[in-house]
Coordinates of C-alpha atoms in Angstrom, one line a residue:
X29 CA -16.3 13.4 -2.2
X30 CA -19.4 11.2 -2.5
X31 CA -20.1 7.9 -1.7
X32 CA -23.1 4.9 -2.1
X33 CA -23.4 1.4 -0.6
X34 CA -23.1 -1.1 -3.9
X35 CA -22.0 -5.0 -4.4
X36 CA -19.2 -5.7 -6.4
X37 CA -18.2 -8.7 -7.4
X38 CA -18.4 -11.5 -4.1
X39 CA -18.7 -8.5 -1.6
X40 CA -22.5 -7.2 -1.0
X41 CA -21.7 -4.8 1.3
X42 CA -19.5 -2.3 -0.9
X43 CA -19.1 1.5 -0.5
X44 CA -18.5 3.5 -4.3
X45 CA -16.4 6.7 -3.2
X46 CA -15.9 9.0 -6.1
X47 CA -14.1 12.3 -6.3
X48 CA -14.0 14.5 -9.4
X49 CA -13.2 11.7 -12.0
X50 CA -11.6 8.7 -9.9
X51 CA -13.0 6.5 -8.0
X52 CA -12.7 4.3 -5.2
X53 CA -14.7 1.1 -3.9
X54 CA -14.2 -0.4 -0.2
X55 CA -15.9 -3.5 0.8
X56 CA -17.2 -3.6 4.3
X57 CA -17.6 -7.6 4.4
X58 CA -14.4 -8.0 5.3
X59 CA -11.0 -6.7 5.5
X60 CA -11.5 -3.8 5.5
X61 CA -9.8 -4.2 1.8
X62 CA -10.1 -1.3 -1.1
X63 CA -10.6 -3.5 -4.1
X64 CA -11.5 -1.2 -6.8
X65 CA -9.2 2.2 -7.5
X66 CA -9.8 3.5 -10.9
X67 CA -11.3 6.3 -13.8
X68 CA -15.4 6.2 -13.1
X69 CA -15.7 4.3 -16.8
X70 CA -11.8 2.6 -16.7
X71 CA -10.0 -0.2 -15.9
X72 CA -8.7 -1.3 -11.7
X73 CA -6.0 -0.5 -11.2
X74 CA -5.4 -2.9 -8.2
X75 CA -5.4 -6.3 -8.5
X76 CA -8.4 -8.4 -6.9
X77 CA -8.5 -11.6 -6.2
X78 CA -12.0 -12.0 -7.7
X79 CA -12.6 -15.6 -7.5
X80 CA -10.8 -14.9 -3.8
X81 CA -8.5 -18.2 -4.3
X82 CA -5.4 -16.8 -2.8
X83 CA -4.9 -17.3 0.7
X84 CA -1.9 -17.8 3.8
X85 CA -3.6 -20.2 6.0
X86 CA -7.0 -19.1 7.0
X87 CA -6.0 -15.2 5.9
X88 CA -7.6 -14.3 2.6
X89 CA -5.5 -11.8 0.3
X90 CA -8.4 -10.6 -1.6
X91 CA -6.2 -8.2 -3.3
X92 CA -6.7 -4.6 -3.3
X93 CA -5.2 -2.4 -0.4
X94 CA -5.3 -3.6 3.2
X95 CA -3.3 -2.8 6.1
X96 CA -1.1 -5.0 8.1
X97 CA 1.6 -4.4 11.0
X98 CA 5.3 -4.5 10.3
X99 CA 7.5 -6.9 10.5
X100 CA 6.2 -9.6 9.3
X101 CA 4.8 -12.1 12.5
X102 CA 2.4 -15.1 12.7
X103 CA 0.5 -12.7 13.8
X104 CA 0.9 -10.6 10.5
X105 CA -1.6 -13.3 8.8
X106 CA -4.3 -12.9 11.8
X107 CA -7.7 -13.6 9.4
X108 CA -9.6 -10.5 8.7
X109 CA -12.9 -12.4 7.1
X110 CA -15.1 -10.6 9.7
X111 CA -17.3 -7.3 8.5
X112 CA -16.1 -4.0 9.4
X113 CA -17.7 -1.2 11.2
X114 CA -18.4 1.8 8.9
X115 CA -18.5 5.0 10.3
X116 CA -20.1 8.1 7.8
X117 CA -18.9 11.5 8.7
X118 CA -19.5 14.4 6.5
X119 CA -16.1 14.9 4.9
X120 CA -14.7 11.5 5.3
X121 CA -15.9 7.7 5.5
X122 CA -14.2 5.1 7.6
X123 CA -13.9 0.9 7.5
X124 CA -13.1 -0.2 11.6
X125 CA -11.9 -4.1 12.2
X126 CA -10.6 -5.1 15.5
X127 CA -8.2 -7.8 16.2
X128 CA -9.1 -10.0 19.3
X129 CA -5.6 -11.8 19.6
X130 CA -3.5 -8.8 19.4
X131 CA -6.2 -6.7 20.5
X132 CA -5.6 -4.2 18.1
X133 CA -8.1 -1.7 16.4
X134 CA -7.4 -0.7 12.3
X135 CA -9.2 2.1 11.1
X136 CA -8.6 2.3 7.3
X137 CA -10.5 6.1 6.6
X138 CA -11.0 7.5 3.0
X139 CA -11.0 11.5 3.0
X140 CA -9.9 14.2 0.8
X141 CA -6.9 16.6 -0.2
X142 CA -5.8 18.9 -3.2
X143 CA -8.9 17.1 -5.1
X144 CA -6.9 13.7 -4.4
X145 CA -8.0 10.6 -2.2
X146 CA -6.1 10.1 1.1
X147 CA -5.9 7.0 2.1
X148 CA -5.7 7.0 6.2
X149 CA -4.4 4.3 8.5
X150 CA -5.1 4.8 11.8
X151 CA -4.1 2.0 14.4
X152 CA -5.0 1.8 18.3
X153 CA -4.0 -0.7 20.8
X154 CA -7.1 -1.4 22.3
X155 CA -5.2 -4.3 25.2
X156 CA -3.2 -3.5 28.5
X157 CA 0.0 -3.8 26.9
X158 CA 2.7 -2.7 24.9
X159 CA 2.5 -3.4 21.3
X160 CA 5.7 -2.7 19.0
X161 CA 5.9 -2.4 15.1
X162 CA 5.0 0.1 11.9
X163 CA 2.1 0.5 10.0
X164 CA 2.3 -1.1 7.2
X165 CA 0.2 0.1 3.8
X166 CA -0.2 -2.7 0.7
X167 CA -1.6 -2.4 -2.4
X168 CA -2.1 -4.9 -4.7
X169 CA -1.6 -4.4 -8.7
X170 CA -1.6 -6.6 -11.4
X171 CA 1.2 -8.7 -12.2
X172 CA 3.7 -8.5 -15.4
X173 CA 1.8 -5.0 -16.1
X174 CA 3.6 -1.6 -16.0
X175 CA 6.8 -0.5 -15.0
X176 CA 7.2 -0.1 -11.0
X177 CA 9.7 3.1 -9.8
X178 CA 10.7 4.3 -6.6
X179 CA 13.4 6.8 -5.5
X180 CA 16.1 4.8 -3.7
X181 CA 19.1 8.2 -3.0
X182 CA 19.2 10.6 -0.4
X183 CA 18.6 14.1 -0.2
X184 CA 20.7 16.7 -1.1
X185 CA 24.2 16.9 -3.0
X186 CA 26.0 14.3 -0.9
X187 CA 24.5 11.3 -3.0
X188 CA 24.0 7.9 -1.2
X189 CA 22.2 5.2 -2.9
X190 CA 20.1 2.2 -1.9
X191 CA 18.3 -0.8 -2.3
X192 CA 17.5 -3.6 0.2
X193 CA 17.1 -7.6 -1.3
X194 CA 15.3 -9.9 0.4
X195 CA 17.2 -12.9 -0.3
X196 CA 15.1 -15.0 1.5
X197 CA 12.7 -15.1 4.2
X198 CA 9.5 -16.6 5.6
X199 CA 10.8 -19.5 5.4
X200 CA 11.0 -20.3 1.5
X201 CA 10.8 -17.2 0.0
X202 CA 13.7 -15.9 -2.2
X203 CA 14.9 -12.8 -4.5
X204 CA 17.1 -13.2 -7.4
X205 CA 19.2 -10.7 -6.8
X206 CA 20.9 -11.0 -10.1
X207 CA 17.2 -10.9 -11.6
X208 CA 16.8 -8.8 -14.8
X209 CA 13.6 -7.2 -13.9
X210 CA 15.3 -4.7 -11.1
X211 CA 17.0 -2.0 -13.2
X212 CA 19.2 1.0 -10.8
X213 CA 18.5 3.5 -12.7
X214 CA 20.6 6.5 -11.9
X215 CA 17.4 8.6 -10.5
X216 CA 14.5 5.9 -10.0
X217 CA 14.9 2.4 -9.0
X218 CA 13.0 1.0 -12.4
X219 CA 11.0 -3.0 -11.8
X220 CA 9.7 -4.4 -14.9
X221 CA 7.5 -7.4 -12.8
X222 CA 8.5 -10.4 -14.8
X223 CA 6.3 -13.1 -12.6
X224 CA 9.4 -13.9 -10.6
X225 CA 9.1 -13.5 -6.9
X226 CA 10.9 -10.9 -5.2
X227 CA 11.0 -8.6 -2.8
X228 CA 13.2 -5.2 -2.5
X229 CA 12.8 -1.5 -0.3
X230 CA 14.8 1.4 0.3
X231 CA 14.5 4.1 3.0
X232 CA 12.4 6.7 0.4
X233 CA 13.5 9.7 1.4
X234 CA 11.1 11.5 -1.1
X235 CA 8.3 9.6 0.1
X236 CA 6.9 8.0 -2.9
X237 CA 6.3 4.3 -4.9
X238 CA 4.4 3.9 -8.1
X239 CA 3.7 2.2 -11.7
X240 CA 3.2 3.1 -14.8
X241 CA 1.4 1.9 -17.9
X242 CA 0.2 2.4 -21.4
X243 CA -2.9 3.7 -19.8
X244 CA -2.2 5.2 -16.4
X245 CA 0.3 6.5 -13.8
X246 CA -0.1 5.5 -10.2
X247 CA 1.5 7.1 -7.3
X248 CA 1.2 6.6 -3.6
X249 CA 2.7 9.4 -1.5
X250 CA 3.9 9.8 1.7
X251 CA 5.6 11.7 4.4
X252 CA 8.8 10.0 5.1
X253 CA 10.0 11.1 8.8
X254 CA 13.6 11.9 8.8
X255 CA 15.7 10.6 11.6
X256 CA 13.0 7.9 12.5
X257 CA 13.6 4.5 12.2
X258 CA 11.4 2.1 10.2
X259 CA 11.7 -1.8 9.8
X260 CA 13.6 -4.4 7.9
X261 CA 17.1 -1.8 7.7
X262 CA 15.1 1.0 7.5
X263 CA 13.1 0.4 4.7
X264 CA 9.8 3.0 4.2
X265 CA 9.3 1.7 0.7
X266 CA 9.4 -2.2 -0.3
X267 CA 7.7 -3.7 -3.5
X268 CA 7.1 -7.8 -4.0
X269 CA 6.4 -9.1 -7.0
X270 CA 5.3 -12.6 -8.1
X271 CA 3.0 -14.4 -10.5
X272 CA 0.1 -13.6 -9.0
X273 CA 0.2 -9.8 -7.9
X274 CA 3.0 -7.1 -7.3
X275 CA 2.7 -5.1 -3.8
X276 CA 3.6 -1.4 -3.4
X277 CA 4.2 -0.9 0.2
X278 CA 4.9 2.0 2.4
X279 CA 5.7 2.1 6.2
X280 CA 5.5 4.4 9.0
X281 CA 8.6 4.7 11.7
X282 CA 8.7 2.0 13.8
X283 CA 6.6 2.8 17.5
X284 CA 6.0 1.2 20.5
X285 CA 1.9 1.5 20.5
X286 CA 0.3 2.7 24.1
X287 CA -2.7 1.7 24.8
X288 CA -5.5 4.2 23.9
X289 CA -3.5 6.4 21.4
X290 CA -3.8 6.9 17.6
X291 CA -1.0 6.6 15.5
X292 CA -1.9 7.6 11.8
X293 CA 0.0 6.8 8.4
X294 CA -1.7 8.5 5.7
X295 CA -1.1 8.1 1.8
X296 CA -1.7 10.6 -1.2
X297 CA -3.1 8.2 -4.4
X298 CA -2.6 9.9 -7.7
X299 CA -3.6 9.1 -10.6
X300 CA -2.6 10.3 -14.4
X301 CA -4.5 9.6 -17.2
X302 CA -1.4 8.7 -19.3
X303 CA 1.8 6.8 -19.4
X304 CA 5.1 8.6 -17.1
X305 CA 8.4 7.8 -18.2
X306 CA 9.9 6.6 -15.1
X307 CA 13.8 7.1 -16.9
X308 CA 12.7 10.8 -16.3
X309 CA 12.1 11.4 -12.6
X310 CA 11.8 14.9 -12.9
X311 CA 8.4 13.9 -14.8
X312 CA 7.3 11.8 -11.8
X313 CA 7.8 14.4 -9.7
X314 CA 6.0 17.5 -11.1
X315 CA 2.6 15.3 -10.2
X316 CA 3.3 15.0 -6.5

């Protein structure tokens, strides 16, 4: 794994990491935020806010991946527009922001596994007190593109299956739970994003959540803790769609943070050069 200091796009203060033929590209000007994931010479496969015109309050989406703490607060939109610390290590690169009203410390950290990128979120309450919630890992894609899947059973021959609707929260927000782009396929839980907003999870007891295109597969793998609890009814995996962006999302159990301890959710991000059929799970899962 390799990396350089570029611009791109907005952002002067970039960082290119490549490995083999992928590659990833982390601004440091804020965030921190991964807004490129891609082939060296093809397309993003995350969607960023280029123009950076999308924004809750003062908090800027930018797009890409960022990391936020489950559930959803006021204090979930805290702004991140301040740079990040960049620390170089020989094996691994991390992107360090610290959050002055919850007093919390992110460390998004970019190393390597199998030849794949691991995406690394480590979080550390840096205050006095006790701090409650999940880490909580988004990634932005481009909207109305692909076919999103997810595993929504359990384990085993005793087959449960399930799927969480937010019907509505923060306020406004709502699912159309009748809405034709959520398909229950009898293995994967199939989305084809339509623009509607929406939101959905399950609990993800395989530990996976992904999209797939004419062009590329995407998967973001994880290690699902069985017997923990995570948030919103025990949901590890939720994806929101809308107009603007669809989010794949994965969450570690629920903690109560002590001060001056790490707590670490990583994720696997694979990528295939082709189209998966997501009707044939099987074929997902020979790539994890």
């Amino acid at each position: 794994m390799e990396w350089k200091k570029i611009s791109f796009g907005k952002r002067e203060l970039c960082y290119e990491i490549t490995l083999n033929d992928v590659k990833m590209v982390i601004t440091a000007d804020v965030g921190p935020r991964i807004i490129f994931f891609g082939f060296k010479n093809g397309e993003n496969v995350l969607f960023h806010d280029t123009e950076e015109r999308l924004s809750i309050g003062e908090m800027k989406i930018y797009g890409g991946h960022r990391f936020w703490i489950s559930p959803e607060t006021k204090f979930t939109y805290s702004p991140d527009n301040n740079p990040c610390r960049v620390i170089e290590d020989k094996d691994k690169i991390s992107f360090v922001s610290y959050d002055p009203i919850t007093e919390i410390e992110k460390n998004l950290t970019i190393l390597e596994r199998n030849g794949r990128f691991v995406v690394r979120h480590i979080l550390e309450n840096k205050g006095k007190l006790l701090y409650q919630g999940a880490i909580w890992a988004l990634t932005c894609i481009p909207p109305k593109k692909g076919i999103i899947f997810f595993p929504w059973g359990t384990l085993g021959e005793w087959k449960l299956k399930k799927v969480i609707y937010w019907q509505k929260w923060a306020g406004e927000a709502t699912t159309n739970v009748k809405s034709s782009q959520f398909v229950p396929e009898d293995d994967l839980f199939l989305i084809y994003p339509s623009g509607e907003t929406g939101k959905v999870g399950t609990t993800g007891y395989e530990g996976f959540v992904g999209v797939t295109t004419e062009n590329y597969t995407f998967i973001k793998k994880f290690n699902f803790v069985e017997g923990a609890i995570y948030p919103d009814d025990n949901c590890a995996i939720q994806v929101y769609t809308s107009e603007n962006f669809c989010e794949l999302e994965t969450l570690s159990p629920l903690y109560t943070f002590n001060p001056g301890i790490s707590y670490i959710h990583d994720e696997e991000w694979i990528l295939i050069p082709y189209k998966v059929d997501p009707k044939k799970g099987d074929e997902i899962r020979k790539h994890l």
